[in-house]
Amino acid sequence: MGILLPESANTMMCLRLLPLLLFAVAAAPASAQDVTLTQLENVRFAYAQVLRVTPVYQTLTATAMVETCTPDPEEEDVGSRLSRVVGAVRGVLGREPEEPEEVNERDCTVVPVRREFQRPIAYDVDYVYKGSKYRSRLAEDPGNRLRIRIGVTPVVSSSRED
């Protein structure tokens, strides 16, 4: 016959978990085949010599409303200008009571005026590193030299294609 074990709570729990543990151990090799290893990248930093920096501009258009007035033909008359000057001098010297000036109504209209201006939004940078030329678009002007990140990762393929 068999050996009788004392029935305790721990023994009963172990017996209940045994099928689950056996299933997990059996499934482990199958799931291990699906795992792909990722290579860590070898990274270092260096400096490249900047050859040329070309700003990239954004053209913006702004519209402003400007009041334009057509001059009165009387205002352009030299004689009327001279008479106004003489009248002003006579008024100051003669101490005569001032008469209200005539207000000439001018023909004024509000006209939209478009203005275009440019602002730099990026910089195209040509640079050389170890004899090879490169181009990148950067947010800021890097100056004479550019700090670059050099990363080397081997290409691992599942089939041999040489």
PDB file of C-alpha atoms in Angstrom:
ATOM      1  CA  MET A   1       0.000   0.000   0.000  1.00  0.00           C
ATOM      2  CA  GLY A   2       0.981   3.585  -0.017  1.00  0.00           C
ATOM      3  CA  ILE A   3       2.493   5.908   2.478  1.00  0.00           C
ATOM      4  CA  LEU A   4       0.035   8.073   4.301  1.00  0.00           C
ATOM      5  CA  LEU A   5       1.006  11.694   4.819  1.00  0.00           C
ATOM      6  CA  PRO A   6      -0.532  13.940   7.388  1.00  0.00           C
ATOM      7  CA  GLU A   7      -3.044  16.173   5.751  1.00  0.00           C
ATOM      8  CA  SER A   8      -2.224  19.751   6.485  1.00  0.00           C
ATOM      9  CA  ALA A   9      -3.207  22.983   4.831  1.00  0.00           C
ATOM     10  CA  ASN A  10       0.264  23.406   3.251  1.00  0.00           C
ATOM     11  CA  THR A  11       0.204  19.936   1.750  1.00  0.00           C
ATOM     12  CA  MET A  12      -3.226  20.481   0.263  1.00  0.00           C
ATOM     13  CA  MET A  13      -2.112  23.788  -1.275  1.00  0.00           C
ATOM     14  CA  CYS A  14       0.988  22.174  -2.794  1.00  0.00           C
ATOM     15  CA  LEU A  15      -1.109  19.415  -4.314  1.00  0.00           C
ATOM     16  CA  ARG A  16      -3.444  21.974  -5.866  1.00  0.00           C
ATOM     17  CA  LEU A  17      -0.559  24.020  -7.316  1.00  0.00           C
ATOM     18  CA  LEU A  18       1.352  20.997  -8.673  1.00  0.00           C
ATOM     19  CA  PRO A  19      -0.557  20.782 -12.003  1.00  0.00           C
ATOM     20  CA  LEU A  20      -0.105  24.515 -12.544  1.00  0.00           C
ATOM     21  CA  LEU A  21       3.647  24.288 -11.905  1.00  0.00           C
ATOM     22  CA  LEU A  22       3.988  21.308 -14.253  1.00  0.00           C
ATOM     23  CA  PHE A  23       2.175  23.236 -16.993  1.00  0.00           C
ATOM     24  CA  ALA A  24       4.428  26.306 -16.524  1.00  0.00           C
ATOM     25  CA  VAL A  25       7.594  24.184 -16.715  1.00  0.00           C
ATOM     26  CA  ALA A  26       6.345  22.447 -19.862  1.00  0.00           C
ATOM     27  CA  ALA A  27       5.465  25.768 -21.551  1.00  0.00           C
ATOM     28  CA  ALA A  28       8.761  27.496 -20.702  1.00  0.00           C
ATOM     29  CA  PRO A  29      10.861  26.021 -23.559  1.00  0.00           C
ATOM     30  CA  ALA A  30       8.168  26.951 -26.098  1.00  0.00           C
ATOM     31  CA  SER A  31       8.052  30.570 -24.969  1.00  0.00           C
ATOM     32  CA  ALA A  32      11.849  30.819 -24.836  1.00  0.00           C
ATOM     33  CA  GLN A  33      11.982  30.206 -28.584  1.00  0.00           C
ATOM     34  CA  ASP A  34       9.841  33.298 -29.231  1.00  0.00           C
ATOM     35  CA  VAL A  35      12.175  35.662 -27.371  1.00  0.00           C
ATOM     36  CA  THR A  36      14.429  37.793 -29.578  1.00  0.00           C
ATOM     37  CA  LEU A  37      17.544  39.280 -28.134  1.00  0.00           C
ATOM     38  CA  THR A  38      18.139  42.940 -28.830  1.00  0.00           C
ATOM     39  CA  GLN A  39      21.687  44.095 -29.208  1.00  0.00           C
ATOM     40  CA  LEU A  40      22.805  47.032 -27.164  1.00  0.00           C
ATOM     41  CA  GLU A  41      24.157  49.834 -29.295  1.00  0.00           C
ATOM     42  CA  ASN A  42      27.769  50.906 -29.013  1.00  0.00           C
ATOM     43  CA  VAL A  43      27.628  54.694 -28.819  1.00  0.00           C
ATOM     44  CA  ARG A  44      30.243  57.399 -28.640  1.00  0.00           C
ATOM     45  CA  PHE A  45      30.337  61.117 -29.351  1.00  0.00           C
ATOM     46  CA  ALA A  46      32.686  63.116 -31.585  1.00  0.00           C
ATOM     47  CA  TYR A  47      32.890  66.472 -33.375  1.00  0.00           C
ATOM     48  CA  ALA A  48      32.432  67.122 -37.096  1.00  0.00           C
ATOM     49  CA  GLN A  49      33.683  70.154 -39.018  1.00  0.00           C
ATOM     50  CA  VAL A  50      30.852  72.391 -40.264  1.00  0.00           C
ATOM     51  CA  LEU A  51      31.240  73.362 -43.915  1.00  0.00           C
ATOM     52  CA  ARG A  52      28.160  75.531 -44.509  1.00  0.00           C
ATOM     53  CA  VAL A  53      25.059  76.701 -42.658  1.00  0.00           C
ATOM     54  CA  THR A  54      22.067  77.836 -44.730  1.00  0.00           C
ATOM     55  CA  PRO A  55      19.074  79.337 -42.924  1.00  0.00           C
ATOM     56  CA  VAL A  56      15.622  78.068 -43.888  1.00  0.00           C
ATOM     57  CA  TYR A  57      13.105  80.906 -43.802  1.00  0.00           C
ATOM     58  CA  GLN A  58       9.371  81.006 -43.267  1.00  0.00           C
ATOM     59  CA  THR A  59       7.622  83.813 -45.125  1.00  0.00           C
ATOM     60  CA  LEU A  60       4.872  85.452 -43.099  1.00  0.00           C
ATOM     61  CA  THR A  61       2.285  87.898 -44.381  1.00  0.00           C
ATOM     62  CA  ALA A  62       0.725  90.543 -42.165  1.00  0.00           C
ATOM     63  CA  THR A  63      -2.111  92.829 -43.137  1.00  0.00           C
ATOM     64  CA  ALA A  64      -2.507  96.195 -41.434  1.00  0.00           C
ATOM     65  CA  MET A  65      -5.315  98.686 -41.939  1.00  0.00           C
ATOM     66  CA  VAL A  66      -3.889 102.122 -42.811  1.00  0.00           C
ATOM     67  CA  GLU A  67      -5.836 105.347 -43.248  1.00  0.00           C
ATOM     68  CA  THR A  68      -5.003 107.144 -46.492  1.00  0.00           C
ATOM     69  CA  CYS A  69      -6.306 110.593 -47.300  1.00  0.00           C
ATOM     70  CA  THR A  70      -6.388 112.424 -50.596  1.00  0.00           C
ATOM     71  CA  PRO A  71      -5.111 115.996 -50.213  1.00  0.00           C
ATOM     72  CA  ASP A  72      -7.458 118.932 -50.770  1.00  0.00           C
ATOM     73  CA  PRO A  73      -6.608 120.859 -53.946  1.00  0.00           C
ATOM     74  CA  GLU A  74      -6.654 124.102 -51.924  1.00  0.00           C
ATOM     75  CA  GLU A  75      -3.996 122.761 -49.544  1.00  0.00           C
ATOM     76  CA  GLU A  76      -1.650 122.169 -52.411  1.00  0.00           C
ATOM     77  CA  ASP A  77      -1.959 125.774 -53.557  1.00  0.00           C
ATOM     78  CA  VAL A  78       1.175 127.715 -52.598  1.00  0.00           C
ATOM     79  CA  GLY A  79      -0.771 130.981 -52.334  1.00  0.00           C
ATOM     80  CA  SER A  80      -3.103 129.594 -49.685  1.00  0.00           C
ATOM     81  CA  ARG A  81      -0.153 128.319 -47.681  1.00  0.00           C
ATOM     82  CA  LEU A  82       1.470 131.727 -47.842  1.00  0.00           C
ATOM     83  CA  SER A  83      -1.738 133.457 -46.813  1.00  0.00           C
ATOM     84  CA  ARG A  84      -2.060 131.145 -43.810  1.00  0.00           C
ATOM     85  CA  VAL A  85       1.483 131.974 -42.714  1.00  0.00           C
ATOM     86  CA  VAL A  86       0.894 135.712 -43.149  1.00  0.00           C
ATOM     87  CA  GLY A  87      -2.390 135.441 -41.250  1.00  0.00           C
ATOM     88  CA  ALA A  88      -0.704 133.607 -38.397  1.00  0.00           C
ATOM     89  CA  VAL A  89       2.064 136.223 -38.134  1.00  0.00           C
ATOM     90  CA  ARG A  90      -0.448 139.049 -38.274  1.00  0.00           C
ATOM     91  CA  GLY A  91      -2.506 137.364 -35.546  1.00  0.00           C
ATOM     92  CA  VAL A  92       0.494 137.031 -33.244  1.00  0.00           C
ATOM     93  CA  LEU A  93       1.760 140.574 -33.827  1.00  0.00           C
ATOM     94  CA  GLY A  94      -1.601 142.284 -33.892  1.00  0.00           C
ATOM     95  CA  ARG A  95      -2.990 140.469 -30.866  1.00  0.00           C
ATOM     96  CA  GLU A  96      -6.317 140.189 -32.585  1.00  0.00           C
ATOM     97  CA  PRO A  97      -8.823 137.710 -31.240  1.00  0.00           C
ATOM     98  CA  GLU A  98      -8.334 134.379 -32.869  1.00  0.00           C
ATOM     99  CA  GLU A  99     -10.850 133.310 -35.390  1.00  0.00           C
ATOM    100  CA  PRO A 100     -11.661 129.652 -35.582  1.00  0.00           C
ATOM    101  CA  GLU A 101      -9.753 127.990 -38.362  1.00  0.00           C
ATOM    102  CA  GLU A 102     -11.657 126.549 -41.198  1.00  0.00           C
ATOM    103  CA  VAL A 103     -11.577 122.795 -41.073  1.00  0.00           C
ATOM    104  CA  ASN A 104     -11.292 121.297 -44.482  1.00  0.00           C
ATOM    105  CA  GLU A 105     -12.743 117.852 -44.714  1.00  0.00           C
ATOM    106  CA  ARG A 106     -10.479 115.485 -46.506  1.00  0.00           C
ATOM    107  CA  ASP A 107     -11.446 112.329 -48.299  1.00  0.00           C
ATOM    108  CA  CYS A 108      -9.977 109.521 -46.130  1.00  0.00           C
ATOM    109  CA  THR A 109     -10.362 105.788 -46.479  1.00  0.00           C
ATOM    110  CA  VAL A 110      -8.995 102.805 -44.599  1.00  0.00           C
ATOM    111  CA  VAL A 111      -7.005 100.540 -46.898  1.00  0.00           C
ATOM    112  CA  PRO A 112      -5.485  97.131 -46.096  1.00  0.00           C
ATOM    113  CA  VAL A 113      -1.713  97.080 -46.589  1.00  0.00           C
ATOM    114  CA  ARG A 114       0.038  93.708 -46.888  1.00  0.00           C
ATOM    115  CA  ARG A 115       3.578  93.304 -45.639  1.00  0.00           C
ATOM    116  CA  GLU A 116       5.744  90.222 -45.983  1.00  0.00           C
ATOM    117  CA  PHE A 117       8.649  89.353 -43.745  1.00  0.00           C
ATOM    118  CA  GLN A 118      10.813  86.303 -43.232  1.00  0.00           C
ATOM    119  CA  ARG A 119      12.047  84.592 -40.101  1.00  0.00           C
ATOM    120  CA  PRO A 120      14.485  81.685 -39.821  1.00  0.00           C
ATOM    121  CA  ILE A 121      12.837  78.452 -38.678  1.00  0.00           C
ATOM    122  CA  ALA A 122      15.712  75.979 -39.196  1.00  0.00           C
ATOM    123  CA  TYR A 123      19.236  75.627 -40.552  1.00  0.00           C
ATOM    124  CA  ASP A 124      20.527  73.247 -43.226  1.00  0.00           C
ATOM    125  CA  VAL A 125      23.995  72.252 -42.021  1.00  0.00           C
ATOM    126  CA  ASP A 126      26.625  70.643 -44.257  1.00  0.00           C
ATOM    127  CA  TYR A 127      29.408  68.978 -42.281  1.00  0.00           C
ATOM    128  CA  VAL A 128      32.236  66.498 -42.764  1.00  0.00           C
ATOM    129  CA  TYR A 129      33.264  63.645 -40.489  1.00  0.00           C
ATOM    130  CA  LYS A 130      36.223  61.381 -41.333  1.00  0.00           C
ATOM    131  CA  GLY A 131      36.148  62.382 -44.999  1.00  0.00           C
ATOM    132  CA  SER A 132      32.415  61.832 -45.544  1.00  0.00           C
ATOM    133  CA  LYS A 133      30.034  64.742 -46.082  1.00  0.00           C
ATOM    134  CA  TYR A 134      26.630  64.873 -44.412  1.00  0.00           C
ATOM    135  CA  ARG A 135      23.662  67.252 -44.301  1.00  0.00           C
ATOM    136  CA  SER A 136      21.186  67.724 -41.471  1.00  0.00           C
ATOM    137  CA  ARG A 137      18.418  70.202 -40.694  1.00  0.00           C
ATOM    138  CA  LEU A 138      18.864  71.628 -37.207  1.00  0.00           C
ATOM    139  CA  ALA A 139      16.830  74.006 -35.061  1.00  0.00           C
ATOM    140  CA  GLU A 140      19.873  76.159 -34.196  1.00  0.00           C
ATOM    141  CA  ASP A 141      23.046  77.325 -35.921  1.00  0.00           C
ATOM    142  CA  PRO A 142      25.797  74.984 -34.620  1.00  0.00           C
ATOM    143  CA  GLY A 143      28.752  77.272 -35.281  1.00  0.00           C
ATOM    144  CA  ASN A 144      32.087  75.926 -36.608  1.00  0.00           C
ATOM    145  CA  ARG A 145      31.849  72.401 -35.236  1.00  0.00           C
ATOM    146  CA  LEU A 146      28.984  70.046 -34.572  1.00  0.00           C
ATOM    147  CA  ARG A 147      28.778  67.413 -31.841  1.00  0.00           C
ATOM    148  CA  ILE A 148      27.635  64.138 -33.384  1.00  0.00           C
ATOM    149  CA  ARG A 149      26.534  60.780 -31.991  1.00  0.00           C
ATOM    150  CA  ILE A 150      28.175  57.718 -33.515  1.00  0.00           C
ATOM    151  CA  GLY A 151      26.385  54.422 -32.981  1.00  0.00           C
ATOM    152  CA  VAL A 152      27.491  51.013 -34.250  1.00  0.00           C
ATOM    153  CA  THR A 153      25.134  48.059 -34.211  1.00  0.00           C
ATOM    154  CA  PRO A 154      25.857  44.764 -35.970  1.00  0.00           C
ATOM    155  CA  VAL A 155      23.265  43.511 -38.421  1.00  0.00           C
ATOM    156  CA  VAL A 156      22.146  40.053 -37.359  1.00  0.00           C
ATOM    157  CA  SER A 157      20.025  38.207 -39.881  1.00  0.00           C
ATOM    158  CA  SER A 158      18.328  34.850 -39.454  1.00  0.00           C
ATOM    159  CA  SER A 159      19.500  33.569 -42.854  1.00  0.00           C
ATOM    160  CA  ARG A 160      23.004  33.741 -44.260  1.00  0.00           C
ATOM    161  CA  GLU A 161      22.939  36.061 -47.272  1.00  0.00           C
ATOM    162  CA  ASP A 162      26.532  36.824 -48.191  1.00  0.00           C
TER     163      ASP A 162
END
